[in-house]
Amino acid sequence: MKNGNQIMAEALKEQGLNYVFGIMGHPVIELAMCMQAAGMEYLGFRNEQAACYAAQAYGYLTRKPAVVLCVSGPGVLHAIGGMANAQVNCWPVLVLGGSCPQDHEGIGGFQEWPQVEACRPYCKYAARPPSATLIPMHVEKAVRLATYGRPGAAYLDLPATLLTQNVEDDKIMKIAPCPPPPLTYPDMRLIKEAVDVLTAAKKPLVIVGKGAAYGRAEVAVRELIYSTGAPFLPTPMGKGVVPDTDERCVSSARTAALLQSDVVLLLGARLNWMLHFGRPPRFHKAVKVIQIDLCAEELHNSVPSAVAIQSDVAPAVEILTNALKSRKWHVDRRGAWWNQLTTQAEKNKKFLHRMSSDTSVPLNYYTVFKHIQDVIPTNSIICSEGANTMDIGRTVLLNDLPRHRLDAGTFGTMGVGLGFAIAAALYCKEIASKKRVICVEGDSAFGFSGMEIETMFRYKLPVIIIIVNNNGIYGGLDKETFRQVQSSGDPTQVTPPNSLTSETHYEKMMEMFGRKGHFCTTVQDIQQALKLSLKVTDSPSLINIMIDPQADRKEQKFNWLTESKL
């Protein structure tokens, strides 16, 4: 005889799921204990949203979903923000929500809410198992749908009456573990068309997306770039599929590369706002797009592709590379296209060098990131969020390995950083115990999930949290100006909406746990703080770096968010 709690825990373990992130409470208290008894590892968070962010990041890093365990009503609602992020980001996650007992539904039960209906718009699969005997079937289906095709979120609703239902062992449905997702191979006729278009290009560009990273396509993509000499541009989480330090990376000439290329090979990336919809004025009006994507519905989205190939990225690129080799196609490094890109890249690199060499106080973003990059270990996993902090940081903090950068992603979600860092730290604990996780936060972004520091302490996760503090959102006020503004009238009327309290000592949060944080205003402070933090291997560290509240980024030729109507 087993109850629903035991059946659920064993079904999750049978599907190969190892981690549960959540918050204890009615009606899932016993379920959490059963999960640990079944051999799963449980991490209690301070907010369900952060737990969901962590679970989906673990799913991205491993291609295996982690579980989010929520209490009924508000707990599930808090997790919906995380589910939406996973769904838009295309990362697998499985959310389990306790819910009101079925015999209390419709009469005002405790935390009663139509949870399946509420979650359905934000996931690929949302269901309530009708009986405890069928729980294993729904778990397998949820895992399968979360990982097959375009990955995403799945939700299972667990009424208290389902979890406490007792059934005979021989009545429980036996379900085999879900096999790994099948590989989709390309149509060879379309590969030939792609080769014809590429070999006729005068200004080809390869754009490497997050889908290539998730699809473990790095070996195939690197061979394509190395064998053809084609310039490539990574999206933020496509960084590291081919090393950022490779000479064929044209991130430093991003605007010129997008604007002037006549053929774009799009590998696991979407022509959404992050790539300016593939339209003028950011792209050439006559650009031809060769699109390789696992999701058929993504093909021809925003602009019609010259060649649209539905396939996993790795096999398609491997076949495409062999075909290009047979044509002996190579992009001449001494040709006009490469000269144009190199000239623009050198100009931008000179600006970065000038800005990052300015060590005057208060510091600017570029100087801060350069000296972080100089000290942190090679191939650290970098988690980042915040407006300028994230955008400028990705141009200076480099990734030479795939899946080593986690940021706000397609949904542009703030608050993800600490959850992502927790997942990355667990991943490192499993596969590379000496690899470090660096969590770079804007001061505003840090505020969303700052109490997850306590979670890191509880589970002994040595994440290095760096807060780049400009006293506000996009920019704030210096200490004296802030004081003058606040004394000039009612704070709700005179304080700028983008302003936060100036020179907040976030590092003092570490004192709650008997540790010391680091407050930095100079380059020497940053270097010393990082060196000390790297020696800590059993708990998080926090470095609070004050920068110029009005520090800005390199002037952009176009607005960051291109109007779709243009």
Coordinates of C-alpha atoms in Angstrom, one line a residue:
M1 CA 0.0 0.0 0.0
K2 CA 1.3 3.4 -1.0
N3 CA -0.1 6.9 -0.9
G4 CA 0.1 9.6 -3.5
N5 CA 3.1 11.3 -1.9
Q6 CA 5.2 8.1 -2.1
I7 CA 4.0 7.3 -5.6
M8 CA 4.9 10.8 -6.9
A9 CA 8.4 10.8 -5.3
E10 CA 9.2 7.3 -6.7
A11 CA 7.8 8.3 -10.2
L12 CA 10.1 11.3 -10.3
K13 CA 13.1 9.3 -9.3
E14 CA 12.1 6.6 -11.9
Q15 CA 12.3 9.3 -14.6
G16 CA 15.8 10.2 -13.6
L17 CA 15.0 13.5 -11.8
N18 CA 17.4 14.3 -9.0
Y19 CA 16.8 17.8 -7.8
V20 CA 13.8 19.5 -6.2
F21 CA 13.7 23.2 -5.5
G22 CA 10.8 24.7 -3.5
I23 CA 9.2 25.9 -0.4
M24 CA 7.6 23.7 2.2
G25 CA 3.9 24.2 3.2
H26 CA 0.5 22.7 3.1
P27 CA -0.3 20.3 1.4
V28 CA 3.2 19.2 0.2
I29 CA 5.1 18.8 3.4
E30 CA 5.0 15.0 3.4
L31 CA 5.7 15.0 -0.3
A32 CA 9.0 16.9 0.2
M33 CA 10.0 14.4 2.8
C34 CA 9.1 11.4 0.6
M35 CA 11.2 12.9 -2.2
Q36 CA 14.3 12.9 0.1
A37 CA 13.4 9.4 1.2
A38 CA 13.4 8.4 -2.5
G39 CA 16.9 9.7 -2.9
M40 CA 16.1 13.1 -4.4
E41 CA 18.0 16.2 -3.3
Y42 CA 15.8 19.0 -1.9
L43 CA 16.8 22.6 -1.7
G44 CA 14.4 25.0 0.1
F45 CA 14.3 28.5 -1.4
R46 CA 13.0 31.8 0.0
N47 CA 10.6 32.5 -3.0
E48 CA 9.0 30.1 -5.4
Q49 CA 9.9 32.3 -8.4
A50 CA 13.6 32.0 -7.6
A51 CA 13.2 28.3 -7.1
C52 CA 11.7 28.1 -10.6
Y53 CA 14.5 30.1 -12.1
A54 CA 17.0 27.8 -10.5
A55 CA 15.2 24.7 -11.7
Q56 CA 15.0 25.8 -15.3
A57 CA 18.7 26.9 -15.4
Y58 CA 19.6 23.4 -14.2
G59 CA 17.4 22.0 -17.0
Y60 CA 19.3 24.2 -19.5
L61 CA 22.7 23.1 -18.2
T62 CA 21.9 19.3 -18.1
R63 CA 18.9 18.9 -20.5
K64 CA 17.2 17.1 -17.6
P65 CA 14.4 19.0 -15.8
A66 CA 14.6 19.8 -12.1
V67 CA 11.4 19.9 -10.1
V68 CA 9.8 22.9 -8.5
L69 CA 7.6 22.1 -5.5
C70 CA 5.0 24.8 -4.6
V71 CA 2.3 25.1 -2.0
S72 CA -1.2 25.8 -3.2
G73 CA -2.7 29.1 -4.4
P74 CA -0.1 31.9 -3.9
G75 CA 2.8 29.5 -4.1
V76 CA 1.8 28.3 -7.5
L77 CA 1.1 31.9 -8.6
H78 CA 4.5 33.0 -7.5
A79 CA 6.0 30.2 -9.6
I80 CA 4.1 31.2 -12.8
G81 CA 6.6 34.0 -13.4
G82 CA 9.3 31.4 -13.5
M83 CA 7.3 29.1 -15.7
A84 CA 6.7 31.9 -18.2
N85 CA 10.4 32.6 -18.3
A86 CA 11.2 28.9 -18.9
Q87 CA 8.6 28.7 -21.6
V88 CA 9.8 31.8 -23.5
N89 CA 13.5 30.8 -22.9
C90 CA 12.8 27.2 -24.1
W91 CA 14.2 25.6 -21.0
P92 CA 12.8 22.4 -19.5
V93 CA 11.3 22.5 -16.0
L94 CA 8.6 20.5 -14.1
V95 CA 6.5 22.4 -11.6
L96 CA 4.4 20.5 -9.0
G97 CA 1.7 22.5 -7.2
G98 CA -0.1 21.3 -4.2
S99 CA -3.8 22.3 -4.3
C100 CA -7.0 22.5 -2.3
P101 CA -8.5 19.2 -1.4
Q102 CA -11.0 18.2 -4.0
D103 CA -13.9 17.9 -1.6
H104 CA -13.3 21.6 -0.6
E105 CA -13.4 22.9 -4.2
G106 CA -16.2 25.3 -5.0
I107 CA -17.0 26.1 -1.3
G108 CA -14.0 28.4 -0.5
G109 CA -11.3 25.9 0.4
F110 CA -7.9 27.0 1.8
Q111 CA -5.9 28.7 -1.0
E112 CA -8.4 27.4 -3.6
W113 CA -7.5 28.6 -7.1
P114 CA -8.0 27.2 -10.6
Q115 CA -4.3 26.3 -10.9
V116 CA -4.3 24.0 -13.9
E117 CA -6.2 26.7 -15.9
A118 CA -3.9 29.4 -14.5
C119 CA -0.7 27.6 -15.5
R120 CA -1.8 26.3 -18.9
P121 CA -0.9 29.5 -20.9
Y122 CA 2.7 29.3 -19.5
C123 CA 3.6 25.7 -20.2
K124 CA 3.5 22.9 -22.7
Y125 CA 1.5 20.6 -20.5
A126 CA -0.7 21.2 -17.5
A127 CA -2.8 18.5 -15.9
R128 CA -4.2 17.0 -12.7
P129 CA -3.8 13.2 -12.4
P130 CA -7.3 11.9 -11.8
S131 CA -6.1 9.3 -9.3
A132 CA -2.9 8.3 -7.5
T133 CA -2.6 5.2 -9.6
L134 CA -2.1 7.3 -12.7
I135 CA 0.6 9.7 -11.2
P136 CA 3.5 7.8 -12.9
M137 CA 1.9 8.2 -16.4
H138 CA 1.5 12.0 -15.9
V139 CA 5.0 12.4 -14.6
E140 CA 6.5 10.6 -17.6
K141 CA 4.4 12.7 -20.0
A142 CA 5.3 15.9 -18.2
V143 CA 9.0 15.1 -18.5
R144 CA 8.6 14.1 -22.1
L145 CA 6.8 17.2 -23.2
A146 CA 9.2 19.4 -21.2
T147 CA 12.2 18.0 -23.0
Y148 CA 11.0 16.9 -26.5
G149 CA 10.9 19.3 -29.4
R150 CA 11.3 22.8 -28.2
P151 CA 11.8 22.5 -24.4
G152 CA 9.6 24.3 -22.0
A153 CA 7.6 24.1 -18.7
A154 CA 5.2 21.4 -17.5
Y155 CA 2.8 21.6 -14.6
L156 CA 1.2 18.9 -12.5
D157 CA -1.6 19.8 -10.0
L158 CA -1.6 17.8 -6.8
P159 CA -4.7 18.1 -4.6
A160 CA -4.3 17.2 -1.0
T161 CA -6.8 14.4 -1.4
L162 CA -4.7 12.9 -4.2
L163 CA -1.5 13.0 -2.2
T164 CA -3.1 11.2 0.8
Q165 CA -5.0 8.7 -1.3
N166 CA -3.8 5.1 -0.5
V167 CA -3.7 2.5 -3.3
E168 CA -2.5 -1.1 -3.6
D169 CA 0.9 -1.5 -5.2
D170 CA -0.3 -3.7 -8.0
K171 CA -2.8 -1.0 -9.0
I172 CA -0.1 1.6 -9.6
M173 CA 0.6 2.1 -13.3
K174 CA 4.1 1.0 -14.2
I175 CA 5.8 3.5 -16.6
A176 CA 9.3 3.1 -18.2
P177 CA 11.7 6.1 -18.0
C178 CA 11.3 8.6 -20.8
P179 CA 14.0 8.0 -23.4
P180 CA 16.3 11.0 -24.4
P181 CA 14.7 13.3 -27.1
P182 CA 15.2 11.9 -30.6
L183 CA 17.5 13.8 -33.0
T184 CA 15.8 15.4 -36.0
Y185 CA 17.9 15.3 -39.2
P186 CA 17.7 17.8 -42.1
D187 CA 16.2 17.4 -45.6
M188 CA 19.2 17.0 -47.8
R189 CA 17.6 19.0 -50.6
L190 CA 17.5 22.0 -48.3
I191 CA 21.1 21.4 -47.3
K192 CA 22.1 21.7 -51.0
E193 CA 20.0 24.9 -51.3
A194 CA 21.8 26.3 -48.2
V195 CA 25.2 25.5 -49.7
D196 CA 24.3 27.2 -53.0
V197 CA 23.2 30.4 -51.1
L198 CA 26.2 30.4 -48.9
T199 CA 28.8 29.8 -51.6
A200 CA 27.4 32.7 -53.6
A201 CA 27.6 35.1 -50.6
K202 CA 30.0 38.1 -50.6
K203 CA 29.4 39.0 -47.0
P204 CA 28.4 35.8 -45.0
L205 CA 27.7 35.8 -41.3
V206 CA 27.0 32.9 -38.9
I207 CA 24.8 33.7 -35.9
V208 CA 25.1 31.2 -33.1
G209 CA 22.1 31.0 -30.8
K210 CA 21.2 29.6 -27.4
G211 CA 19.6 26.7 -29.2
A212 CA 23.0 25.6 -30.5
A213 CA 24.3 25.6 -26.9
Y214 CA 21.3 23.7 -25.5
G215 CA 21.6 21.2 -28.4
R216 CA 25.2 20.4 -27.6
A217 CA 26.2 21.5 -31.1
E218 CA 29.6 23.0 -30.2
V219 CA 31.7 20.4 -31.9
A220 CA 29.9 20.7 -35.2
V221 CA 29.6 24.5 -35.1
R222 CA 33.3 25.0 -34.3
E223 CA 34.2 22.7 -37.2
L224 CA 32.1 24.8 -39.5
I225 CA 33.7 28.1 -38.3
Y226 CA 37.3 26.7 -38.3
S227 CA 37.0 25.0 -41.7
T228 CA 35.4 27.8 -43.5
G229 CA 36.8 30.9 -41.8
A230 CA 33.4 32.5 -41.7
P231 CA 32.8 35.3 -39.3
F232 CA 30.4 34.5 -36.4
L233 CA 28.3 36.4 -34.0
P234 CA 27.0 34.7 -30.8
T235 CA 23.8 35.7 -29.1
P236 CA 24.2 36.3 -25.4
M237 CA 23.7 32.7 -24.4
G238 CA 25.2 31.4 -27.6
K239 CA 28.5 32.7 -26.3
G240 CA 31.1 30.0 -25.9
V241 CA 29.7 27.5 -28.5
V242 CA 32.7 28.9 -30.4
P243 CA 35.1 30.7 -28.1
D244 CA 34.6 34.4 -27.7
T245 CA 38.4 34.7 -27.9
D246 CA 38.5 33.1 -31.4
E247 CA 39.7 35.6 -34.0
R248 CA 36.6 34.8 -36.2
C249 CA 34.3 36.2 -33.5
V250 CA 32.9 39.6 -34.6
S251 CA 31.1 40.6 -31.5
S252 CA 33.2 43.8 -31.5
A253 CA 31.8 44.7 -34.9
R254 CA 28.2 43.5 -34.2
T255 CA 26.4 46.5 -35.8
A256 CA 28.4 46.4 -39.0
A257 CA 28.2 42.6 -39.3
L258 CA 24.4 42.6 -39.0
L259 CA 23.8 45.7 -41.1
Q260 CA 26.0 44.7 -44.1
S261 CA 25.9 40.9 -44.3
D262 CA 24.2 39.6 -47.4
V263 CA 23.7 36.0 -46.1
V264 CA 23.0 35.1 -42.5
L265 CA 23.3 31.5 -41.3
L266 CA 21.1 31.3 -38.2
L267 CA 21.9 28.4 -35.9
G268 CA 19.4 27.9 -33.1
A269 CA 18.5 31.6 -32.8
R270 CA 15.2 33.4 -33.2
L271 CA 14.7 36.6 -35.2
N272 CA 12.9 38.2 -32.3
W273 CA 13.7 41.5 -30.5
M274 CA 17.2 40.3 -29.5
L275 CA 18.2 40.1 -33.2
H276 CA 16.0 43.1 -34.2
F277 CA 13.5 40.9 -36.0
G278 CA 15.9 40.4 -38.9
R279 CA 14.7 43.6 -40.5
P280 CA 16.0 46.9 -41.7
P281 CA 17.5 49.2 -40.4
R282 CA 19.5 46.7 -38.4
F283 CA 19.8 44.2 -41.2
H284 CA 20.4 44.8 -44.9
K285 CA 17.1 45.0 -46.8
A286 CA 18.2 42.3 -49.2
V287 CA 19.7 39.9 -46.7
K288 CA 19.1 36.2 -47.3
V289 CA 18.6 34.1 -44.2
I290 CA 19.4 30.4 -43.9
Q291 CA 17.6 29.2 -40.8
I292 CA 18.3 26.0 -38.9
D293 CA 15.9 25.4 -36.0
L294 CA 14.4 22.4 -34.2
C295 CA 10.9 24.1 -34.1
A296 CA 9.1 24.1 -37.4
E297 CA 6.8 26.9 -36.2
E298 CA 9.9 29.2 -35.8
L299 CA 10.8 28.9 -39.5
H300 CA 10.1 32.1 -41.5
N301 CA 9.1 33.9 -38.4
S302 CA 9.4 37.8 -38.8
V303 CA 11.0 37.6 -42.2
P304 CA 10.8 34.8 -44.9
S305 CA 14.0 32.7 -44.9
A306 CA 15.7 31.9 -48.2
V307 CA 16.3 28.4 -46.9
A308 CA 14.4 27.1 -43.8
I309 CA 15.7 23.8 -42.3
Q310 CA 13.9 22.0 -39.6
S311 CA 16.5 20.0 -37.7
D312 CA 18.6 19.7 -34.6
V313 CA 21.5 22.1 -35.0
A314 CA 24.3 19.5 -34.5
P315 CA 23.5 17.0 -37.3
A316 CA 22.4 19.8 -39.7
V317 CA 25.7 21.7 -39.3
E318 CA 27.8 18.6 -39.5
I319 CA 26.2 17.7 -42.9
L320 CA 26.4 21.3 -44.1
T321 CA 30.1 21.6 -43.2
N322 CA 30.9 18.5 -45.1
A323 CA 29.1 19.8 -48.1
L324 CA 30.9 23.2 -47.9
K325 CA 34.2 21.3 -47.6
S326 CA 33.5 19.4 -50.8
R327 CA 32.9 22.8 -52.5
K328 CA 36.2 24.1 -51.0
W329 CA 34.3 27.1 -49.7
H330 CA 36.3 29.5 -47.5
V331 CA 35.9 33.1 -46.5
D332 CA 39.2 34.9 -47.4
R333 CA 40.7 36.7 -44.3
R334 CA 42.3 39.1 -46.7
G335 CA 39.1 39.9 -48.6
A336 CA 37.0 43.0 -48.4
W337 CA 34.4 41.6 -46.1
W338 CA 36.9 40.6 -43.4
N339 CA 38.8 43.8 -43.8
Q340 CA 35.6 45.8 -43.2
L341 CA 34.7 43.8 -40.1
T342 CA 38.3 43.9 -38.7
T343 CA 38.5 47.7 -39.2
Q344 CA 35.2 48.3 -37.3
A345 CA 36.2 45.8 -34.6
E346 CA 39.5 47.5 -34.0
K347 CA 37.8 50.9 -33.7
N348 CA 35.4 49.5 -31.1
K349 CA 38.2 47.7 -29.2
K350 CA 40.1 51.0 -28.9
F351 CA 37.1 52.6 -27.3
L352 CA 36.8 49.6 -24.8
H353 CA 40.5 49.8 -24.0
R354 CA 40.3 53.6 -23.4
M355 CA 37.2 53.2 -21.1
S356 CA 38.6 50.2 -19.2
S357 CA 41.9 51.9 -18.7
D358 CA 40.3 54.8 -16.8
T359 CA 40.7 53.9 -13.2
S360 CA 39.6 57.3 -11.8
V361 CA 37.0 57.1 -9.0
P362 CA 34.1 56.7 -9.3
L363 CA 34.7 53.8 -11.6
N364 CA 32.9 53.1 -14.9
Y365 CA 31.4 49.8 -16.1
Y366 CA 34.2 48.9 -18.5
T367 CA 37.0 49.3 -15.9
V368 CA 35.1 47.2 -13.4
F369 CA 34.5 44.4 -15.9
K370 CA 38.0 44.4 -17.2
H371 CA 39.5 43.9 -13.7
I372 CA 36.9 41.2 -12.9
Q373 CA 37.9 39.4 -16.1
D374 CA 41.6 39.7 -15.3
V375 CA 41.2 38.0 -11.9
I376 CA 38.4 35.3 -12.2
P377 CA 39.4 31.8 -13.2
T378 CA 39.3 30.8 -16.8
N379 CA 36.0 29.2 -17.9
S380 CA 34.0 30.3 -14.9
I381 CA 30.2 30.2 -15.3
I382 CA 29.0 33.8 -15.4
C383 CA 25.4 34.6 -14.4
S384 CA 24.3 38.1 -15.0
E385 CA 21.3 40.4 -14.9
G386 CA 20.6 44.1 -14.8
A387 CA 20.3 46.6 -17.6
N388 CA 23.8 48.1 -18.4
T389 CA 25.5 45.6 -16.0
M390 CA 24.4 42.7 -18.1
D391 CA 24.7 44.3 -21.6
I392 CA 28.1 45.9 -21.1
G393 CA 29.3 42.9 -19.0
R394 CA 28.8 40.5 -21.9
T395 CA 31.1 42.5 -24.1
V396 CA 34.0 42.3 -21.6
L397 CA 33.4 39.1 -19.6
L398 CA 34.3 36.4 -22.1
N399 CA 33.1 32.7 -22.5
D400 CA 35.2 30.1 -24.3
L401 CA 32.9 27.2 -23.3
P402 CA 29.2 26.7 -24.1
R403 CA 26.5 27.0 -21.5
H404 CA 28.8 29.2 -19.3
R405 CA 26.7 32.3 -19.5
L406 CA 23.2 32.6 -18.0
D407 CA 21.5 35.9 -18.2
A408 CA 18.0 37.5 -18.4
G409 CA 17.3 35.8 -21.6
T410 CA 14.6 36.1 -24.2
F411 CA 12.0 37.3 -21.7
G412 CA 14.3 39.9 -20.3
T413 CA 13.5 38.8 -16.8
M414 CA 15.0 40.5 -13.8
G415 CA 15.5 38.5 -10.6
V416 CA 16.9 35.4 -12.3
G417 CA 20.5 35.8 -11.3
L418 CA 20.8 34.2 -7.9
G419 CA 18.5 31.3 -8.8
F420 CA 20.6 30.7 -11.9
A421 CA 23.8 30.9 -9.9
I422 CA 22.5 28.3 -7.4
A423 CA 21.7 25.9 -10.3
A424 CA 25.1 26.5 -11.8
A425 CA 26.8 25.9 -8.5
L426 CA 25.0 22.5 -8.1
Y427 CA 26.0 21.7 -11.7
C428 CA 29.6 22.5 -11.0
K429 CA 29.5 20.4 -7.8
E430 CA 28.5 17.4 -10.0
I431 CA 30.8 17.8 -13.1
A432 CA 33.7 20.1 -12.1
S433 CA 34.0 20.9 -8.4
K434 CA 36.8 23.5 -8.9
K435 CA 34.9 25.5 -11.5
R436 CA 33.6 28.8 -10.1
V437 CA 30.3 30.6 -10.5
I438 CA 30.4 34.4 -10.8
C439 CA 27.0 36.1 -10.3
V440 CA 27.2 39.7 -11.6
E441 CA 24.2 41.8 -10.6
G442 CA 23.0 45.3 -11.0
D443 CA 21.9 46.7 -7.7
S444 CA 18.3 46.9 -8.8
A445 CA 18.3 43.3 -10.2
F446 CA 19.9 42.0 -7.0
G447 CA 16.9 43.3 -5.0
F448 CA 14.5 40.9 -6.6
S449 CA 16.0 37.8 -5.1
G450 CA 18.6 39.0 -2.6
M451 CA 17.5 36.8 0.2
E452 CA 18.5 33.7 -1.8
I453 CA 22.0 34.4 -0.3
E454 CA 20.6 32.5 2.7
T455 CA 19.8 29.6 0.5
M456 CA 23.4 29.6 -0.8
F457 CA 24.7 29.6 2.8
R458 CA 22.4 26.8 3.9
Y459 CA 23.6 24.5 1.1
K460 CA 27.2 25.6 1.2
L461 CA 27.4 26.9 -2.4
P462 CA 30.5 29.1 -3.1
V463 CA 28.9 31.5 -5.5
I464 CA 30.8 34.9 -5.8
I465 CA 28.1 37.6 -6.0
I466 CA 29.3 40.9 -7.5
I467 CA 26.9 43.9 -7.3
V468 CA 27.7 46.7 -9.7
N469 CA 26.1 49.5 -7.8
N470 CA 25.1 52.7 -9.6
N471 CA 22.4 53.6 -7.0
G472 CA 19.5 53.1 -9.4
I473 CA 17.8 51.5 -12.4
Y474 CA 19.9 52.4 -15.5
G475 CA 21.4 55.2 -13.4
G476 CA 21.0 56.9 -10.0
L477 CA 22.2 59.8 -7.9
D478 CA 25.4 60.3 -6.1
K479 CA 25.2 60.5 -2.3
E480 CA 25.2 64.3 -1.9
T481 CA 22.6 64.8 -4.7
F482 CA 20.4 62.1 -3.3
R483 CA 20.4 63.7 0.1
Q484 CA 19.6 67.1 -1.3
V485 CA 16.8 65.8 -3.5
Q486 CA 15.2 63.9 -0.6
S487 CA 15.3 67.0 1.7
S488 CA 13.6 69.1 -1.0
G489 CA 10.1 67.7 -0.5
D490 CA 8.1 64.5 0.0
P491 CA 10.3 61.6 -1.3
T492 CA 7.4 60.2 -3.4
Q493 CA 7.3 63.5 -5.3
V494 CA 10.9 64.5 -5.6
T495 CA 12.9 61.2 -5.8
P496 CA 13.5 60.2 -9.5
P497 CA 11.6 56.9 -10.3
N498 CA 14.9 55.3 -11.4
S499 CA 16.7 56.2 -8.2
L500 CA 17.6 53.8 -5.3
T501 CA 19.1 54.7 -2.0
S502 CA 22.7 55.9 -2.7
E503 CA 25.7 53.9 -1.6
T504 CA 23.7 51.0 0.0
H505 CA 26.1 48.7 1.7
Y506 CA 24.7 45.4 0.4
E507 CA 27.9 43.6 1.5
K508 CA 26.8 43.9 5.1
M509 CA 24.2 41.2 4.4
M510 CA 27.0 38.8 4.9
E511 CA 27.3 39.7 8.5
M512 CA 23.9 38.0 9.1
F513 CA 25.8 34.7 8.5
G514 CA 29.0 35.6 10.5
R515 CA 31.0 36.5 7.4
K516 CA 32.3 39.7 5.9
G517 CA 31.5 41.2 2.6
H518 CA 33.6 43.5 0.5
F519 CA 32.9 47.2 -0.3
C520 CA 34.9 48.4 -3.3
T521 CA 35.5 51.8 -4.8
T522 CA 38.8 51.3 -6.5
V523 CA 40.4 48.8 -8.9
Q524 CA 42.7 47.7 -6.1
D525 CA 39.7 47.0 -3.9
I526 CA 38.1 44.8 -6.6
Q527 CA 41.2 42.8 -7.1
Q528 CA 41.7 42.2 -3.4
A529 CA 38.1 41.3 -2.9
L530 CA 38.1 38.8 -5.7
K531 CA 41.3 37.1 -4.6
L532 CA 39.9 36.7 -1.1
S533 CA 36.5 35.5 -2.4
L534 CA 38.1 32.8 -4.6
K535 CA 39.7 31.3 -1.4
V536 CA 36.2 30.7 0.0
T537 CA 34.9 27.2 -1.0
D538 CA 32.0 26.5 1.4
S539 CA 29.8 29.6 1.2
P540 CA 28.9 32.5 -1.0
S541 CA 30.9 35.8 -1.1
L542 CA 29.5 39.2 -1.8
I543 CA 31.4 42.1 -3.4
N544 CA 29.6 45.5 -3.6
I545 CA 31.3 47.8 -6.2
M546 CA 30.4 51.4 -6.3
I547 CA 30.5 53.0 -9.7
D548 CA 29.7 56.4 -11.2
P549 CA 25.8 56.7 -10.9
Q550 CA 25.9 58.3 -14.4
A551 CA 28.3 55.8 -15.9
D552 CA 27.1 55.0 -19.4
R553 CA 27.9 52.7 -22.3
K554 CA 29.4 53.1 -25.7
E555 CA 27.0 55.2 -27.9
Q556 CA 24.7 53.0 -29.9
K557 CA 24.2 53.6 -33.6
F558 CA 20.6 52.3 -33.2
N559 CA 18.2 52.2 -30.3
W560 CA 18.6 48.9 -28.5
L561 CA 15.0 47.9 -29.2
T562 CA 14.4 48.4 -32.9
E563 CA 10.9 49.4 -33.8
S564 CA 9.2 46.4 -35.6
K565 CA 7.3 48.7 -37.9
L566 CA 10.4 50.0 -39.6

